[in-house]
Amino acid sequence: MTEFWVSQGNKWCEYCKCWMSNNKASIAIHNNAENHKKNLEIRLRDVRRNADKEKREEELAKNSFAAIEAAARKAYKKDLSEGRPEDVQGPQLPGASLPGMRQQAYNQASIEVDYQLKAKEEA
């Protein structure tokens, strides 16, 4: 069987942003170089820093939501103790009853269906 030449290709280093030959010797030389070690250390430091920052932001958000919920719970209990159920339910829009809203939705749907039928007739 005849042997034929096969290209080794190149390997990309994500830390150093450079190409090197794709063989054990070149990769070992590159990985042991000071520049690669420095770039690797910088990348790992950034990863740790970002993870710590995300963790702090998560804790801050969690604490903020807990404070907001506690304040809302306190205000809710105060409203109940004062006997103001209309405030607890929230503001009501004038004329926003459920049957009226159903009728409005039905009217809107009827208008859309009429519009579609007219468009089909014209086409």
Coordinates of N, CA, C and O in Angstrom, one line a residue:
M1 N 0.8 -1.2 0.0 CA 0.0 0.0 0.0 C 0.9 1.2 0.0 O 1.9 1.3 0.7
T2 N 0.5 2.2 -0.8 CA 1.3 3.4 -0.9 C 0.9 4.4 0.1 O -0.3 4.6 0.3
E3 N 1.8 5.0 0.7 CA 1.5 6.1 1.7 C 1.5 7.4 1.0 O 2.2 7.6 0.0
F4 N 0.6 8.3 1.4 CA 0.5 9.6 0.8 C 0.6 10.6 1.9 O 0.3 10.4 3.1
W5 N 0.9 11.9 1.4 CA 1.1 13.0 2.4 C -0.2 13.5 2.8 O -1.1 13.7 2.0
V6 N -0.3 13.8 4.1 CA -1.6 14.4 4.6 C -1.2 15.7 5.4 O -0.2 15.7 6.2
S7 N -1.9 16.7 5.1 CA -1.6 18.0 5.7 C -2.0 17.9 7.2 O -3.0 17.4 7.6
Q8 N -1.1 18.5 8.1 CA -1.3 18.5 9.5 C -2.4 19.6 9.9 O -3.0 19.4 10.9
G9 N -2.5 20.6 9.1 CA -3.4 21.7 9.5 C -2.8 22.6 10.6 O -1.6 22.4 11.0
N10 N -3.5 23.5 11.0 CA -3.1 24.4 12.1 C -4.1 24.3 13.3 O -5.2 24.0 13.1
K11 N -3.6 24.7 14.4 CA -4.4 24.8 15.6 C -4.5 26.2 16.1 O -3.5 26.9 16.1
W12 N -5.6 26.6 16.6 CA -5.9 28.0 17.0 C -5.8 28.0 18.6 O -6.5 27.1 19.2
C13 N -5.1 28.9 19.1 CA -5.1 29.0 20.6 C -6.0 30.2 21.0 O -5.8 31.3 20.6
E14 N -7.0 29.8 21.7 CA -8.1 30.8 22.2 C -7.5 31.8 23.1 O -8.0 33.0 23.1
Y15 N -6.5 31.5 23.9 CA -6.0 32.4 24.9 C -5.0 33.4 24.3 O -5.0 34.6 24.6
C16 N -4.2 33.0 23.3 CA -3.2 33.8 22.7 C -3.7 34.4 21.4 O -3.0 35.3 20.9
K17 N -4.7 33.9 20.8 CA -5.3 34.4 19.6 C -4.2 34.3 18.5 O -3.9 35.2 17.7
C18 N -3.7 33.0 18.3 CA -2.6 32.8 17.3 C -2.8 31.4 16.8 O -3.4 30.5 17.5
W19 N -2.2 31.1 15.6 CA -2.2 29.8 15.0 C -0.8 29.1 15.3 O 0.2 29.8 15.4
M20 N -0.8 27.8 15.4 CA 0.4 27.0 15.5 C 0.2 25.7 14.8 O -0.9 25.3 14.4
S21 N 1.3 25.1 14.5 CA 1.2 23.8 13.8 C 0.5 22.8 14.7 O 0.6 22.8 15.9
N22 N -0.2 21.9 14.1 CA -1.0 20.9 14.8 C -0.3 19.6 15.0 O -0.6 18.6 14.4
N23 N 0.8 19.7 15.8 CA 1.6 18.5 16.2 C 2.0 18.6 17.6 O 2.0 19.7 18.2
K24 N 2.3 17.5 18.2 CA 2.6 17.5 19.7 C 3.7 18.4 20.1 O 3.6 19.1 21.1
A25 N 4.7 18.5 19.3 CA 5.9 19.3 19.7 C 5.5 20.8 19.7 O 5.9 21.5 20.6
S26 N 4.9 21.3 18.6 CA 4.5 22.7 18.5 C 3.5 23.1 19.6 O 3.7 24.1 20.2
I27 N 2.6 22.2 19.9 CA 1.6 22.5 20.9 C 2.3 22.5 22.3 O 2.0 23.4 23.1
A28 N 3.1 21.6 22.5 CA 3.8 21.6 23.8 C 4.7 22.8 24.0 O 4.7 23.4 25.1
I29 N 5.4 23.2 23.0 CA 6.3 24.4 23.0 C 5.4 25.6 23.3 O 5.8 26.5 24.1
H30 N 4.3 25.7 22.6 CA 3.4 26.9 22.8 C 2.8 26.9 24.2 O 2.8 27.9 24.8
N31 N 2.4 25.7 24.6 CA 1.7 25.7 26.0 C 2.7 26.0 27.1 O 2.3 26.4 28.2
N32 N 4.0 25.7 26.9 CA 5.0 26.0 27.9 C 5.6 27.4 27.8 O 6.3 27.8 28.7
A33 N 5.2 28.1 26.8 CA 5.7 29.5 26.7 C 5.2 30.4 27.7 O 4.0 30.3 28.2
E34 N 6.0 31.4 28.1 CA 5.5 32.4 29.1 C 4.3 33.2 28.7 O 3.4 33.5 29.5
N35 N 4.3 33.6 27.4 CA 3.2 34.4 26.9 C 1.9 33.6 27.0 O 0.9 34.2 27.4
H36 N 1.9 32.3 26.7 CA 0.7 31.5 26.8 C 0.2 31.4 28.2 O -1.0 31.5 28.5
K37 N 1.2 31.2 29.1 CA 0.8 31.0 30.5 C 0.2 32.3 31.1 O -0.7 32.3 31.9
K38 N 0.8 33.4 30.7 CA 0.3 34.7 31.1 C -1.1 35.0 30.6 O -2.0 35.4 31.3
N39 N -1.4 34.7 29.3 CA -2.7 34.8 28.7 C -3.7 33.9 29.4 O -4.9 34.3 29.6
L40 N -3.3 32.7 29.7 CA -4.2 31.7 30.4 C -4.6 32.2 31.8 O -5.7 32.2 32.2
E41 N -3.6 32.8 32.5 CA -3.8 33.3 33.8 C -4.8 34.5 33.8 O -5.7 34.6 34.6
I42 N -4.6 35.3 32.8 CA -5.5 36.5 32.6 C -7.0 36.0 32.3 O -7.9 36.5 32.9
R43 N -7.1 35.0 31.4 CA -8.4 34.5 31.1 C -9.1 33.9 32.3 O -10.3 34.1 32.6
L44 N -8.4 33.1 33.1 CA -8.9 32.5 34.3 C -9.3 33.5 35.3 O -10.4 33.4 36.0
R45 N -8.5 34.6 35.5 CA -8.8 35.6 36.4 C -10.1 36.3 36.0 O -11.0 36.6 36.8
D46 N -10.3 36.6 34.7 CA -11.5 37.2 34.2 C -12.7 36.3 34.4 O -13.8 36.8 34.8
V47 N -12.6 35.0 34.2 CA -13.7 34.1 34.4 C -14.1 34.2 35.9 O -15.3 34.2 36.2
R48 N -13.1 34.1 36.8 CA -13.5 34.1 38.2 C -14.1 35.5 38.6 O -15.1 35.5 39.4
R49 N -13.6 36.6 38.1 CA -14.1 37.9 38.4 C -15.6 38.0 37.9 O -16.5 38.5 38.6
N50 N -15.8 37.5 36.7 CA -17.2 37.6 36.1 C -18.2 36.7 36.9 O -19.3 37.1 37.1
A51 N -17.7 35.5 37.3 CA -18.6 34.7 38.1 C -18.9 35.3 39.5 O -20.0 35.3 39.9
D52 N -17.9 35.9 40.1 CA -18.2 36.6 41.4 C -19.1 37.8 41.2 O -20.0 38.0 42.0
K53 N -18.9 38.5 40.1 CA -19.8 39.7 39.8 C -21.2 39.2 39.6 O -22.2 39.8 40.2
E54 N -21.4 38.1 38.8 CA -22.8 37.6 38.6 C -23.4 37.1 39.9 O -24.6 37.3 40.1
K55 N -22.6 36.5 40.7 CA -23.1 36.0 42.0 C -23.6 37.2 42.9 O -24.7 37.1 43.5
R56 N -22.8 38.3 42.9 CA -23.2 39.4 43.7 C -24.4 40.1 43.2 O -25.3 40.5 44.0
E57 N -24.6 40.2 41.9 CA -25.7 40.8 41.3 C -27.0 39.9 41.5 O -28.1 40.4 41.8
E58 N -26.8 38.6 41.5 CA -27.9 37.7 41.8 C -28.4 37.9 43.3 O -29.6 37.9 43.6
E59 N -27.4 38.0 44.2 CA -27.8 38.2 45.6 C -28.5 39.5 45.8 O -29.4 39.6 46.6
L60 N -28.0 40.6 45.1 CA -28.6 41.9 45.2 C -30.0 41.8 44.7 O -30.9 42.4 45.4
A61 N -30.2 41.2 43.6 CA -31.6 41.1 43.1 C -32.5 40.3 44.0 O -33.6 40.7 44.2
K62 N -32.0 39.2 44.5 CA -32.8 38.4 45.4 C -33.1 39.2 46.7 O -34.3 39.1 47.1
N63 N -32.2 39.9 47.2 CA -32.5 40.7 48.4 C -33.5 41.8 48.1 O -34.3 42.1 48.9
S64 N -33.3 42.4 47.0 CA -34.2 43.5 46.6 C -35.7 43.0 46.4 O -36.6 43.6 46.9
F65 N -35.8 41.9 45.8 CA -37.2 41.3 45.6 C -37.7 40.9 47.0 O -38.9 41.1 47.2
A66 N -36.9 40.4 47.8 CA -37.4 40.0 49.2 C -37.9 41.2 49.9 O -38.9 41.2 50.6
A67 N -37.2 42.4 49.8 CA -37.6 43.6 50.5 C -38.9 44.1 49.9 O -39.8 44.6 50.6
I68 N -39.0 44.1 48.6 CA -40.2 44.5 47.9 C -41.4 43.7 48.3 O -42.5 44.2 48.6
E69 N -41.2 42.4 48.3 CA -42.3 41.5 48.8 C -42.7 41.7 50.2 O -43.9 41.7 50.5
A70 N -41.7 41.9 51.1 CA -42.0 42.2 52.5 C -42.8 43.5 52.6 O -43.8 43.6 53.4
A71 N -42.4 44.5 51.9 CA -43.1 45.8 52.0 C -44.6 45.6 51.4 O -45.5 46.2 52.0
A72 N -44.7 44.9 50.4 CA -46.1 44.6 49.8 C -46.9 43.8 50.8 O -48.1 44.1 50.9
R73 N -46.3 42.8 51.4 CA -47.1 42.0 52.4 C -47.5 42.9 53.6 O -48.7 42.8 54.0
K74 N -46.6 43.8 54.0 CA -47.0 44.7 55.1 C -48.1 45.6 54.7 O -49.0 45.8 55.5
A75 N -48.0 46.2 53.5 CA -49.1 47.1 53.1 C -50.4 46.4 52.9 O -51.5 46.9 53.2
Y76 N -50.3 45.1 52.4 CA -51.6 44.3 52.3 C -52.2 44.1 53.6 O -53.4 44.2 53.8
K77 N -51.4 43.7 54.6 CA -52.0 43.4 55.9 C -52.6 44.7 56.5 O -53.6 44.7 57.2
K78 N -51.9 45.8 56.3 CA -52.4 47.1 56.8 C -53.8 47.4 56.2 O -54.7 47.9 56.9
D79 N -53.9 47.2 54.8 CA -55.1 47.5 54.2 C -56.2 46.6 54.7 O -57.4 47.0 54.8
L80 N -55.9 45.3 54.9 CA -57.0 44.4 55.4 C -57.4 44.8 56.8 O -58.6 44.7 57.2
S81 N -56.4 45.2 57.6 CA -56.8 45.6 59.0 C -57.6 46.9 59.1 O -58.4 47.1 60.0
E82 N -57.5 47.7 58.1 CA -58.2 49.0 58.0 C -59.6 48.8 57.3 O -60.4 49.7 57.3
G83 N -59.8 47.6 56.8 CA -61.1 47.3 56.2 C -61.3 48.0 54.8 O -62.4 48.5 54.6
R84 N -60.3 48.0 54.0 CA -60.4 48.7 52.7 C -60.2 47.7 51.6 O -59.2 47.6 50.9
P85 N -61.2 46.8 51.4 CA -61.0 45.8 50.3 C -61.0 46.3 48.9 O -60.4 45.8 48.1
E86 N -61.6 47.5 48.7 CA -61.6 48.1 47.3 C -60.1 48.5 47.0 O -59.8 48.4 45.8
D87 N -59.3 48.9 47.9 CA -57.9 49.3 47.6 C -57.1 48.0 47.4 O -56.2 48.0 46.6
V88 N -57.4 46.9 48.1 CA -56.7 45.7 48.0 C -56.9 45.1 46.6 O -56.0 44.6 46.0
Q89 N -58.1 45.2 46.0 CA -58.4 44.6 44.7 C -57.7 45.4 43.6 O -57.6 45.0 42.5
G90 N -57.3 46.6 43.9 CA -56.7 47.5 42.8 C -57.8 48.4 42.2 O -59.0 48.3 42.4
P91 N -57.3 49.3 41.4 CA -58.2 50.3 40.8 C -59.1 49.6 39.8 O -58.6 48.7 39.0
Q92 N -60.3 50.0 39.7 CA -61.3 49.5 38.7 C -61.5 50.5 37.6 O -61.6 51.7 37.9
L93 N -61.4 50.1 36.4 CA -61.6 51.0 35.3 C -63.1 51.2 35.1 O -63.9 50.3 35.3
P94 N -63.6 52.4 34.8 CA -65.0 52.6 34.6 C -65.5 51.8 33.4 O -64.9 51.8 32.3
G95 N -66.6 51.1 33.6 CA -67.2 50.3 32.5 C -66.5 49.1 32.2 O -66.6 48.6 31.1
A96 N -65.6 48.6 33.0 CA -64.8 47.4 32.7 C -65.3 46.2 33.3 O -64.6 45.4 34.0
S97 N -66.6 46.0 33.1 CA -67.2 44.7 33.7 C -67.0 43.6 32.7 O -66.7 43.8 31.5
L98 N -67.0 42.4 33.2 CA -66.7 41.2 32.4 C -67.7 41.1 31.2 O -67.3 40.9 30.1
P99 N -69.0 41.2 31.5 CA -69.9 41.1 30.3 C -69.7 42.2 29.3 O -69.8 41.9 28.1
G100 N -69.4 43.4 29.7 CA -69.1 44.4 28.8 C -67.9 44.2 28.0 O -67.8 44.4 26.8
M101 N -66.9 43.6 28.6 CA -65.6 43.3 27.9 C -65.9 42.2 26.9 O -65.3 42.2 25.8
R102 N -66.7 41.2 27.2 CA -67.0 40.1 26.3 C -67.7 40.6 25.1 O -67.5 40.2 24.0
Q103 N -68.7 41.5 25.3 CA -69.4 42.1 24.2 C -68.5 42.9 23.3 O -68.6 42.8 22.1
Q104 N -67.6 43.6 23.9 CA -66.6 44.4 23.1 C -65.8 43.5 22.3 O -65.5 43.8 21.1
A105 N -65.3 42.4 22.8 CA -64.5 41.5 22.1 C -65.3 40.8 21.0 O -64.7 40.6 19.9
Y106 N -66.5 40.5 21.2 CA -67.4 39.9 20.2 C -67.6 40.9 19.0 O -67.5 40.5 17.9
N107 N -67.8 42.1 19.4 CA -68.0 43.2 18.3 C -66.7 43.3 17.5 O -66.8 43.4 16.3
Q108 N -65.6 43.3 18.1 CA -64.3 43.5 17.4 C -64.1 42.3 16.5 O -63.7 42.4 15.4
A109 N -64.4 41.1 17.0 CA -64.2 39.9 16.2 C -65.2 39.9 15.0 O -64.8 39.5 13.8
S110 N -66.4 40.4 15.2 CA -67.4 40.5 14.1 C -66.9 41.4 13.0 O -67.0 41.2 11.8
I111 N -66.3 42.5 13.4 CA -65.8 43.5 12.5 C -64.6 42.9 11.7 O -64.6 43.1 10.4
E112 N -63.8 42.2 12.3 CA -62.6 41.6 11.6 C -63.1 40.5 10.6 O -62.6 40.5 9.5
V113 N -64.1 39.7 11.0 CA -64.6 38.7 10.1 C -65.3 39.4 8.9 O -65.1 39.0 7.7
D114 N -66.1 40.4 9.1 CA -66.7 41.2 8.0 C -65.6 41.7 7.1 O -65.8 41.6 5.8
Y115 N -64.6 42.3 7.6 CA -63.5 42.8 6.8 C -62.8 41.7 5.9 O -62.6 41.9 4.8
Q116 N -62.6 40.6 6.5 CA -62.0 39.5 5.8 C -62.9 39.0 4.7 O -62.4 38.7 3.6
L117 N -64.2 38.9 4.9 CA -65.2 38.4 3.9 C -65.2 39.4 2.8 O -65.2 39.0 1.6
K118 N -65.2 40.7 3.0 CA -65.2 41.7 2.0 C -63.9 41.6 1.1 O -64.0 41.8 -0.1
A119 N -62.8 41.4 1.8 CA -61.5 41.3 1.1 C -61.6 40.0 0.1 O -61.1 40.1 -1.0
K120 N -62.2 38.9 0.6 CA -62.3 37.7 -0.3 C -63.2 38.0 -1.5 O -62.9 37.5 -2.6
E121 N -64.3 38.7 -1.2 CA -65.2 39.0 -2.3 C -64.6 39.9 -3.4 O -64.9 39.7 -4.6
E122 N -63.8 40.8 -3.0 CA -63.2 41.8 -3.9 C -62.1 41.1 -4.7 O -61.8 41.4 -5.8
A123 N -61.5 40.0 -4.1 CA -60.4 39.4 -4.8 C -60.8 38.4 -5.8 O -61.8 38.2 -6.3

